[in-house]
Short mmCIF file of C-alpha atoms and ligand atoms in Angstrom, two decimals:
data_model
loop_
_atom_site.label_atom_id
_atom_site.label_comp_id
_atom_site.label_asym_id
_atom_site.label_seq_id
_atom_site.Cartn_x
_atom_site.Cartn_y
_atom_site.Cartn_z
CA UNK A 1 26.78 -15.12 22.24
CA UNK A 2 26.30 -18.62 21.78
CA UNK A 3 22.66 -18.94 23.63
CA UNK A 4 21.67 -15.63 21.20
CA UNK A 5 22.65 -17.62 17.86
CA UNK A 6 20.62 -20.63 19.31
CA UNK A 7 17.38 -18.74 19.72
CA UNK A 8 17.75 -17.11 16.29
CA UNK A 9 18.74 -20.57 14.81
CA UNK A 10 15.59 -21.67 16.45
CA UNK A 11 13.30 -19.22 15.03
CA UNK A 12 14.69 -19.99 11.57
CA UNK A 13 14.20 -23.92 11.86
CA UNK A 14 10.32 -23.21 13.28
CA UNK A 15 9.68 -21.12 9.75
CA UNK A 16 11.38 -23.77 8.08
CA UNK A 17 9.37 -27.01 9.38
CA UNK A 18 6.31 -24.84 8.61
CA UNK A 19 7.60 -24.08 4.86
CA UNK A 20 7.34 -20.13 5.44
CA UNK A 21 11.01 -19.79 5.20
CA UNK A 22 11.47 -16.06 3.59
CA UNK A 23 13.98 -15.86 1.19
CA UNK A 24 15.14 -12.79 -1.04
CA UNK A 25 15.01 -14.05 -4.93
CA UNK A 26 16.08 -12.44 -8.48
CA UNK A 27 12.97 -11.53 -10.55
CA UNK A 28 14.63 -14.11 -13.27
CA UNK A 29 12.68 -12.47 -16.46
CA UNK A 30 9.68 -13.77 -16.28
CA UNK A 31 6.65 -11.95 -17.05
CA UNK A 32 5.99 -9.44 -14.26
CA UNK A 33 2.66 -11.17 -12.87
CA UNK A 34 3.89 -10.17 -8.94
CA UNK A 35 5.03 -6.47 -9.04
CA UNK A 36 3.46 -3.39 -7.79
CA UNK A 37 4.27 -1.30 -10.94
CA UNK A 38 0.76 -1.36 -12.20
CA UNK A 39 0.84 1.37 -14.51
CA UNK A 40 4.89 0.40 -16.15
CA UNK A 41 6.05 3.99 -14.51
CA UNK A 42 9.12 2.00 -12.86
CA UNK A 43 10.73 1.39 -16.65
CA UNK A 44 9.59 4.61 -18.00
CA UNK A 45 12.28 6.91 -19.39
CA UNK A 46 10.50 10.04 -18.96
CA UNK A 47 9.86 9.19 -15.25
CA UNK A 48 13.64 8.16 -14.30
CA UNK A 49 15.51 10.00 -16.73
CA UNK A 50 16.38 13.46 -14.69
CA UNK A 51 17.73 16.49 -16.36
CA UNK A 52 17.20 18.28 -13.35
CA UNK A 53 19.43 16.89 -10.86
CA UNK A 54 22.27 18.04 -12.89
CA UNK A 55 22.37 21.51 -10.96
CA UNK A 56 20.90 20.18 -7.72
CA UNK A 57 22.64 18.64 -4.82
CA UNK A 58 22.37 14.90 -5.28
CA UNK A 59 21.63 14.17 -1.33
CA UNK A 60 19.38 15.56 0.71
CA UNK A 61 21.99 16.29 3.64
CA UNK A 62 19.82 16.16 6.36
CA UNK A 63 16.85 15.89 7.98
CA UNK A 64 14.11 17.95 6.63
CA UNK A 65 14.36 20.39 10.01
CA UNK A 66 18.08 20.58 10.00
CA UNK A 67 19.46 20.44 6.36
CA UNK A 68 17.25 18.64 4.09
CA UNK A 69 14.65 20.79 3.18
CA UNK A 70 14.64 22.06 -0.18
CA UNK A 71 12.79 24.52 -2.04
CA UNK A 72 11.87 21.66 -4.49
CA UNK A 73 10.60 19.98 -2.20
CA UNK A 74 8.18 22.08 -0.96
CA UNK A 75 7.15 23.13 -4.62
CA UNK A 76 6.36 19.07 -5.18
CA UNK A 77 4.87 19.27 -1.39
CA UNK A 78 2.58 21.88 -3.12
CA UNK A 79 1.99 19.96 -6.00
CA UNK A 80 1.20 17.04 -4.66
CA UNK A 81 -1.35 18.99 -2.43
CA UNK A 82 -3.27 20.11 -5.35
CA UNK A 83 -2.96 16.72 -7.63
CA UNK A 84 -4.74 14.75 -4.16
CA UNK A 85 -7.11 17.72 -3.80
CA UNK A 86 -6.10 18.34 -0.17
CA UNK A 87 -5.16 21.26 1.51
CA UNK A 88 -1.66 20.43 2.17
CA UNK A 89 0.95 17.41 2.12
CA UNK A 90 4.16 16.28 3.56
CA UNK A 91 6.56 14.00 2.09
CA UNK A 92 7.86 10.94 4.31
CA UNK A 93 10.62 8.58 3.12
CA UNK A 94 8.50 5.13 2.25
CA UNK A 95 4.78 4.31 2.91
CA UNK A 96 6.16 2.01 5.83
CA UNK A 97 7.68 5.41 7.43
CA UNK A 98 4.53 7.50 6.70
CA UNK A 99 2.41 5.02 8.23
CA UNK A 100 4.57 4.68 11.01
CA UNK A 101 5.07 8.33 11.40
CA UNK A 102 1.55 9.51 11.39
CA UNK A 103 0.32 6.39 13.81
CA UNK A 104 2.53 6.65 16.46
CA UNK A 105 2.11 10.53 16.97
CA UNK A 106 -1.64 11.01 16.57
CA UNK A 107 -3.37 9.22 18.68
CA UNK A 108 -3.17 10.61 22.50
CA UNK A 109 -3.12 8.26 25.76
CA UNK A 110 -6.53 7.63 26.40
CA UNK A 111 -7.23 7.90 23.05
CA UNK A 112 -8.86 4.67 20.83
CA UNK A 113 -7.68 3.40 17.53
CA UNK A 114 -9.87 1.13 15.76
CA UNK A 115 -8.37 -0.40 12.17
CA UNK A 116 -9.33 -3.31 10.12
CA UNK A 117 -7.83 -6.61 10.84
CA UNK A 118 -6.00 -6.89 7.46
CA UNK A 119 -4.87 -3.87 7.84
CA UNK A 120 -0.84 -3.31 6.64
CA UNK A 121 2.29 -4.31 9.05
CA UNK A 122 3.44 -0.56 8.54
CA UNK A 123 0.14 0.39 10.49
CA UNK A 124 -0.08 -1.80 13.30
CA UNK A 125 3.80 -0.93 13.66
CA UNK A 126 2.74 2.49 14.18
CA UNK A 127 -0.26 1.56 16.50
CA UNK A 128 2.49 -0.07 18.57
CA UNK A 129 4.70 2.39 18.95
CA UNK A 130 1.47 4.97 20.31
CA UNK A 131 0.18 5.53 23.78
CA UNK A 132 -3.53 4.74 23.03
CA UNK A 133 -5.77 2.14 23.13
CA UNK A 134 -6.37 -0.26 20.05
CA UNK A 135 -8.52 -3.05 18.97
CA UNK A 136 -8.98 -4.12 15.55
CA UNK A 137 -12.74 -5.35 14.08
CA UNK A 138 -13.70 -7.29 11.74
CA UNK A 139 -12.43 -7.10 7.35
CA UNK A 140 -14.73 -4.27 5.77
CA UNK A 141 -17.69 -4.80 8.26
CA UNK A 142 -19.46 -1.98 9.19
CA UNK A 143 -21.38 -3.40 12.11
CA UNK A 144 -18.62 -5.02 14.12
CA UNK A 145 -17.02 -1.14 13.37
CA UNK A 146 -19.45 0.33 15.17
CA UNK A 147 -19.57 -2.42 18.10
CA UNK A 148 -16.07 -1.43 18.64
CA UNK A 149 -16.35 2.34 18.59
CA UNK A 150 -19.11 1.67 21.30
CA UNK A 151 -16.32 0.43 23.51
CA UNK A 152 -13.76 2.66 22.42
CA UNK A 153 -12.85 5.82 24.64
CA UNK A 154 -10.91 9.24 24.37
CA UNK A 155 -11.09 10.81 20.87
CA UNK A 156 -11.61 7.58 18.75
CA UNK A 157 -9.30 7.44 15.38
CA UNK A 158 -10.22 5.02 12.29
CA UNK A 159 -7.59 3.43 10.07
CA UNK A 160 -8.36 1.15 7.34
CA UNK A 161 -6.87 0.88 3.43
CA UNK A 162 -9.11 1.96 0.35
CA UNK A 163 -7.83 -1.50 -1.57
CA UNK A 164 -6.29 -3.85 0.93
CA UNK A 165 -2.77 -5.08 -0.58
CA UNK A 166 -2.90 -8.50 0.34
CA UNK A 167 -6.44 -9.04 -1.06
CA UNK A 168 -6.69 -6.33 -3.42
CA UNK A 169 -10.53 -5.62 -2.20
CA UNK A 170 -12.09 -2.32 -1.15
CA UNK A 171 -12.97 -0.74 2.28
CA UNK A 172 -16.60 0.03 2.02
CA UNK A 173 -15.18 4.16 2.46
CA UNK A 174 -18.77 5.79 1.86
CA UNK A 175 -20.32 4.04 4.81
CA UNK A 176 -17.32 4.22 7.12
CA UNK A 177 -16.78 7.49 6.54
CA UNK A 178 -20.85 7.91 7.81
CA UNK A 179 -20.17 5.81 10.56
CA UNK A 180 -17.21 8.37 11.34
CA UNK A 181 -19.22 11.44 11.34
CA UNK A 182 -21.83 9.72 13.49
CA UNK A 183 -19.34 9.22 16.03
CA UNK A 184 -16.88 12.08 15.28
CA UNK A 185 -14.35 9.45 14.80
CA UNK A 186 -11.27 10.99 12.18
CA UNK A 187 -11.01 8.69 9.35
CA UNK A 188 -7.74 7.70 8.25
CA UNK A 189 -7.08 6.04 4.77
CA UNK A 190 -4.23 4.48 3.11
CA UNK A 191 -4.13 4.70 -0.34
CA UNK A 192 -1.09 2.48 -1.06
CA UNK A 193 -2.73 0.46 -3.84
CA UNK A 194 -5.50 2.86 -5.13
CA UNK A 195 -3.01 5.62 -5.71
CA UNK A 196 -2.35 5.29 -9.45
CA UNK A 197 -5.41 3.24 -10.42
CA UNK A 198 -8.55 4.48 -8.99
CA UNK A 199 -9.85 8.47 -9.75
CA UNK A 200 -9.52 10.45 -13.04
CA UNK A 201 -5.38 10.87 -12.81
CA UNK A 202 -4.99 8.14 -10.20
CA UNK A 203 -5.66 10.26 -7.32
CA UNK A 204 -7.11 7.22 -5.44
CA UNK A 205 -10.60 6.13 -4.54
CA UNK A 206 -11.10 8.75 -1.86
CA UNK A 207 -11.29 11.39 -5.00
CA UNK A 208 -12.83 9.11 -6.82
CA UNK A 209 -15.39 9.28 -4.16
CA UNK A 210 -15.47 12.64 -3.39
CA UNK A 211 -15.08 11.92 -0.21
CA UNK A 212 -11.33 14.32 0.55
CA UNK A 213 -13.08 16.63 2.97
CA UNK A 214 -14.36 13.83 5.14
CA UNK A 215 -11.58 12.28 6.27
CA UNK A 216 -8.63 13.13 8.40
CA UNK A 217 -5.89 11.79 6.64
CA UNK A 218 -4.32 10.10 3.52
CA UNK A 219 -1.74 8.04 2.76
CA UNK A 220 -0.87 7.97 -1.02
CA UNK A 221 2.56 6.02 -1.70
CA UNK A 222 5.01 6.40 -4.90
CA UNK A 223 7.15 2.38 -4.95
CA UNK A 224 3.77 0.95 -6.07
CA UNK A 225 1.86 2.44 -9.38
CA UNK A 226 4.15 5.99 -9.66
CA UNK A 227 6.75 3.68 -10.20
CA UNK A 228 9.24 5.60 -7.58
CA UNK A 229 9.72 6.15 -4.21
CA UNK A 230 8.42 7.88 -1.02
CA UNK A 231 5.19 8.22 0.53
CA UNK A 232 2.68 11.50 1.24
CA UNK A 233 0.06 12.22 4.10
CA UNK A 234 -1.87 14.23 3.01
CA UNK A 235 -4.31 16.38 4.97
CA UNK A 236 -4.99 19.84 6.43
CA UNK A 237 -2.01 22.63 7.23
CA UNK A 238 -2.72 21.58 10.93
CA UNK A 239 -2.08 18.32 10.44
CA UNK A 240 1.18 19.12 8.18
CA UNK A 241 2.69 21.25 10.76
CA UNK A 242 1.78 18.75 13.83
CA UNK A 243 3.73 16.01 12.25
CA UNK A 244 6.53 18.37 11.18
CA UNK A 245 7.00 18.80 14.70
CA UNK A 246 5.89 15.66 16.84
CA UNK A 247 6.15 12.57 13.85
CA UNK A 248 9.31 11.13 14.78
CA UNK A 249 9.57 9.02 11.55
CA UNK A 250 9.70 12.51 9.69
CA UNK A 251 12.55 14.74 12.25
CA UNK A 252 14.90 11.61 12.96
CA UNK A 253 15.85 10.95 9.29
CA UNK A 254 17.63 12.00 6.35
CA UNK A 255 15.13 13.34 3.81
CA UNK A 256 14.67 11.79 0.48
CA UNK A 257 17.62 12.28 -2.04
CA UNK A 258 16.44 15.33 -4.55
CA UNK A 259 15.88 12.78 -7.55
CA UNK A 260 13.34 11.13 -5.82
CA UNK A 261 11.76 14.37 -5.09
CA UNK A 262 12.11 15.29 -8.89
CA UNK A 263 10.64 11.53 -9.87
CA UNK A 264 7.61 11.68 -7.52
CA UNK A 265 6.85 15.02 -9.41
CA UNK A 266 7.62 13.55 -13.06
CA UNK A 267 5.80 10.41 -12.26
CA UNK A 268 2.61 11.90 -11.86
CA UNK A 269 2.91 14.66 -14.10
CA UNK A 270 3.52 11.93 -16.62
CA UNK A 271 0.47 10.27 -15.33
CA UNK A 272 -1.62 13.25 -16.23
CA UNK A 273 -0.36 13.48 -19.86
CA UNK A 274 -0.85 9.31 -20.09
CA UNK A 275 -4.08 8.98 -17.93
CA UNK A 276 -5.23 6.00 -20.74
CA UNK A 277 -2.46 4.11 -18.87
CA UNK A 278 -5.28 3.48 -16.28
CA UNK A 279 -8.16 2.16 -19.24
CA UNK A 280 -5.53 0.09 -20.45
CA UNK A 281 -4.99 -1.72 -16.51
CA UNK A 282 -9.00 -1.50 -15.93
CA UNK A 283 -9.70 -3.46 -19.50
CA UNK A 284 -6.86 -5.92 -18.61
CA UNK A 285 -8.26 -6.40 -14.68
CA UNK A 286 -11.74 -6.62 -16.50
CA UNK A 287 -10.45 -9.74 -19.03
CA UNK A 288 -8.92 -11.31 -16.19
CA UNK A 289 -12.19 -11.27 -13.78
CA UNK A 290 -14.62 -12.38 -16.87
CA UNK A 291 -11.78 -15.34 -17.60
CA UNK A 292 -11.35 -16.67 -14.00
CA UNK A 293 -15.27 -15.91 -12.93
CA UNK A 294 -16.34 -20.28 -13.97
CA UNK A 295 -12.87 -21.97 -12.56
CA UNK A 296 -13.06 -24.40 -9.67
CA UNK A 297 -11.09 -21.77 -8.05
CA UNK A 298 -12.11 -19.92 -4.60
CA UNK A 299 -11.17 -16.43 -5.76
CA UNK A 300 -10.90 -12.83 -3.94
CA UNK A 301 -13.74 -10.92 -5.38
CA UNK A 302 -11.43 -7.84 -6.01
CA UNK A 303 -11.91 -4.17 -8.83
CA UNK A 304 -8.40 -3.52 -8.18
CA UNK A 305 -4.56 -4.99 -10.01
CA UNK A 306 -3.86 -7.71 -7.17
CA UNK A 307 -6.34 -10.69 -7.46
CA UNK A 308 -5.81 -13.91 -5.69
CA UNK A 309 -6.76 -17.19 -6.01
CA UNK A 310 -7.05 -19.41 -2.82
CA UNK A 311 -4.83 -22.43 -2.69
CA UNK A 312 -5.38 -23.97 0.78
CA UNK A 313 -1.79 -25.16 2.50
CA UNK A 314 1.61 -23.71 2.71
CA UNK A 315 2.99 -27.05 0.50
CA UNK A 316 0.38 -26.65 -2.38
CA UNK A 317 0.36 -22.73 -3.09
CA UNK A 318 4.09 -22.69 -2.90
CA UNK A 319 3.76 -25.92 -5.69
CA UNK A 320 1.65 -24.36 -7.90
CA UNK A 321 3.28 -21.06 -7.85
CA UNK A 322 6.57 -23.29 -8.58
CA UNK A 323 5.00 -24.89 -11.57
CA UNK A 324 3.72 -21.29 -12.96
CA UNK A 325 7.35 -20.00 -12.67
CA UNK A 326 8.50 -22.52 -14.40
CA UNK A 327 6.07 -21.58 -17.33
CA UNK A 328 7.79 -18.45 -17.31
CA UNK A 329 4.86 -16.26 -15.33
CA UNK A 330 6.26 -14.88 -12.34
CA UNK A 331 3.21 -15.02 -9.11
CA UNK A 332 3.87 -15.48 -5.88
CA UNK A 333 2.43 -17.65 -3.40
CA UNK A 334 1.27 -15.71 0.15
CA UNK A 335 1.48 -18.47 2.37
CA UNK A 336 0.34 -18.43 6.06
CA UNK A 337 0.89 -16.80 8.94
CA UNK A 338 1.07 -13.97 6.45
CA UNK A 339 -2.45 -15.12 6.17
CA UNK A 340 -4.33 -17.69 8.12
CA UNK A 341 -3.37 -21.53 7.72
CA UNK A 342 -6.24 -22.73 4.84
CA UNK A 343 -6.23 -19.25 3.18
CA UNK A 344 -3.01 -19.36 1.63
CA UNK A 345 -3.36 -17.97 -1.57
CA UNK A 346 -2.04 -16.82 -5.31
CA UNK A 347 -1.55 -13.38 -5.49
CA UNK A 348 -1.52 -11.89 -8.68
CA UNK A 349 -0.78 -8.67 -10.17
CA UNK A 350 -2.13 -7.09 -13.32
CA UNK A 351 -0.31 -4.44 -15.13
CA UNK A 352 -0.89 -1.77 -17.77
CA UNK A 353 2.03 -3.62 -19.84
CA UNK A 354 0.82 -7.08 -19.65
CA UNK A 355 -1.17 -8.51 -22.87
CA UNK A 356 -4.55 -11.04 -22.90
CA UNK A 357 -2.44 -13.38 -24.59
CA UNK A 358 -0.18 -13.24 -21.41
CA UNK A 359 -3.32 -13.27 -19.14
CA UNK A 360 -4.46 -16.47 -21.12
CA UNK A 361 -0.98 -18.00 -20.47
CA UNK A 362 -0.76 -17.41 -16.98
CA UNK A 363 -4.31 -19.49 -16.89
CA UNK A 364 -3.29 -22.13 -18.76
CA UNK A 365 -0.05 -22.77 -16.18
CA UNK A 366 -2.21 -22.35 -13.07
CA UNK A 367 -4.80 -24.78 -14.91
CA UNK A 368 -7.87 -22.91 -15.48
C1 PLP B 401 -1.15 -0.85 2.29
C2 PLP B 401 0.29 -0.50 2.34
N1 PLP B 401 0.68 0.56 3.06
C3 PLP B 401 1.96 0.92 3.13
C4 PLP B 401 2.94 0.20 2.47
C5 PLP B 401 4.36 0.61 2.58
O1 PLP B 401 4.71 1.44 1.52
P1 PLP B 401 6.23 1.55 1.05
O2 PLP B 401 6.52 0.35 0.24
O3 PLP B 401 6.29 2.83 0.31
O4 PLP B 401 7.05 1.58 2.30
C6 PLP B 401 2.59 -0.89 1.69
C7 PLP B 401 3.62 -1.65 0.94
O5 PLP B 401 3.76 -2.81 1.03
C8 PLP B 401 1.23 -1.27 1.63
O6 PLP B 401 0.85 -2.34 0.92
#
């Protein structure tokens, strides 16, 4: 196996010489500038803390078609349905598996999938793994959209996020989705980073739009601002019952253990009772934009909790976000090819928890 080490060796060194090495760190209590948990629902008692799991199997046993599907479940399925004002839902294990899950079985051969070039790993993973054609256009622009659908043949399918997680900026979803019904193209949306923040309970900006009946299908996910785990595509009973029976990301796995079933459900019913949780994040993102809106910075004009500020090369973002760890603030530096070489880039998260005096803090270590 010696020639198999080498290439992997290899591969290691070539991330190393370009100071992109990936390495899995200890959040080292700092304060949280880098985490999804927008909202605080990961640390919240009432989410996590599960009376009802006493009397329910702890595992899931199975796969949803052989063993794994439980009544609860389907009551959260139901739920869930009704909180993202669609007509029905199905649970997948992670956004990543959703994603993958509802990508990979949709589109036919001869088909077209068209998706925005930022769009998330988990969805180009899925376009892979599909029989139809794919090309990508151009970050939130409209025209080189419709270029592409020009070209595009078989039933065409559009994916794109409502907040895009690396940026933290928003698809332009009211003319896309008139772009769609020009060309009878089915809309797909994922609301990783929108679910939580955006519409009256967090539904996402598609609600917050009004725009659930014209598109295809959702993607809400749990890890991020519900503070749990799991994903949910949500969409029409046809849909549901397709993927129950051709999304291979949903029949070749074990289900979700029952507490995560039972925390999806708390999380947002908590979110209903503690909807100023949102105000709270919006006046925080607010302080932060009006702070950072006169710095020498280049910035990511962005509504949503992840802002960035552009610090061109791999060396200088990773220094900076260095020297703002040390200050106790934990960001993270995005460094290329995660994005291209130049754009590297401060990402920062705001949170419902975090204070102005922690906002003004972070500043003063980035030196703004
Ligand atoms: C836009 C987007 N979609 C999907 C996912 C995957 O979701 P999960 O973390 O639940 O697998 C992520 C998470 O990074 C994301 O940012």
């Amino acid at each position: 196996m010696k020639s198999h080490f080498k290439n992997i060796e290899q591969k290691l060194s070539n991330r190393k010489s370009e100071n992109a090495l990936r390495e899995l760190k200890f959040n080292e209590n700092l304060v949280d500038f880098c985490s999804n948990d927008y909202l605080g629902l990961a640390t919240e008692s009432k989410v996590h803390i599960l009376d009802e799991v006493v009397n329910e199997t702890f595992g899931a046993t199975g796969s949803r078609l052989i063993s794994g599907n439980h009544k609860v479940t389907e009551e959260v399925e139901a739920f869930l349905a009704a909180y993202y004002k669609a007509e029905s839902a199905l649970i997948f294990n992670s956004g990543y598996n959703a994603n993958i899950g509802l990508f990979s079985c949709l589109p036919q051969r001869g088909d077209t999938i068209i998706y925005d070039e930022l769009i998330h790993a988990s969805i180009r993973d899925g376009i892979r793994l599909s029989n139809s054609n794919s090309f990508s256009f151009k970050h939130n622009d409209i025209n080189a959209l419709e270029e592409k659908i020009n070209k595009a043949k078989g039933n065409v399918w559009i994916a794109v996020e409502s907040i895009y997680s690396m940026d933290g900026d928003e698809a332009p979803l009211k003319e896309i989705v008139e772009v769609c019904k020009k060309y009878d193209a089915a809309l797909t949306v994922d609301e990783a980073h929108a679910c939580g923040v955006f519409g009256d309970k967090g539904e996402g900006l598609v609600v917050e739009y009004g725009l659930e009946n014209e598109v295809f299908a959702r993607v809400a996910t749990f890890g991020k601002a519900l503070g749990s785990h799991g994903a949910i595509v949500l969409g029409n009973k046809l849909l549901r019952d397709y993927l129950i029976n051709y999304s291979r990301a949903f029949i070749y796995t074990t289900a979700l253990p029952l507490p995560s079933i039972f925390a999806i459900k708390k999380a947002h019913t908590f979110l209903k009772g503690n909807i100023e949780r949102i105000q709270v994040l919006k006046d925080l993102i607010s302080y932060f934009k009006f702070k950072i809106q006169n710095s020498k910075f280049k910035i990511v004009v962005s509504d949503s909790s992840i802002q960035c500020i552009v610090i061109p090369g791999n060396d200088a973002v990773k220094a900076l976000a260095e020297k703002v760890q040390n200050n106790g603030f934990d960001v993270r530096p995005i460094l290329s090819p995660t994005v291209p070489k130049g754009e590297e880039r401060l990402r920062i998260c705001i949170h419902a928890f975090n204070t102005k005096a922690q906002i003004d803090g972070l500043f003063k270590a980035i030196g703004i």
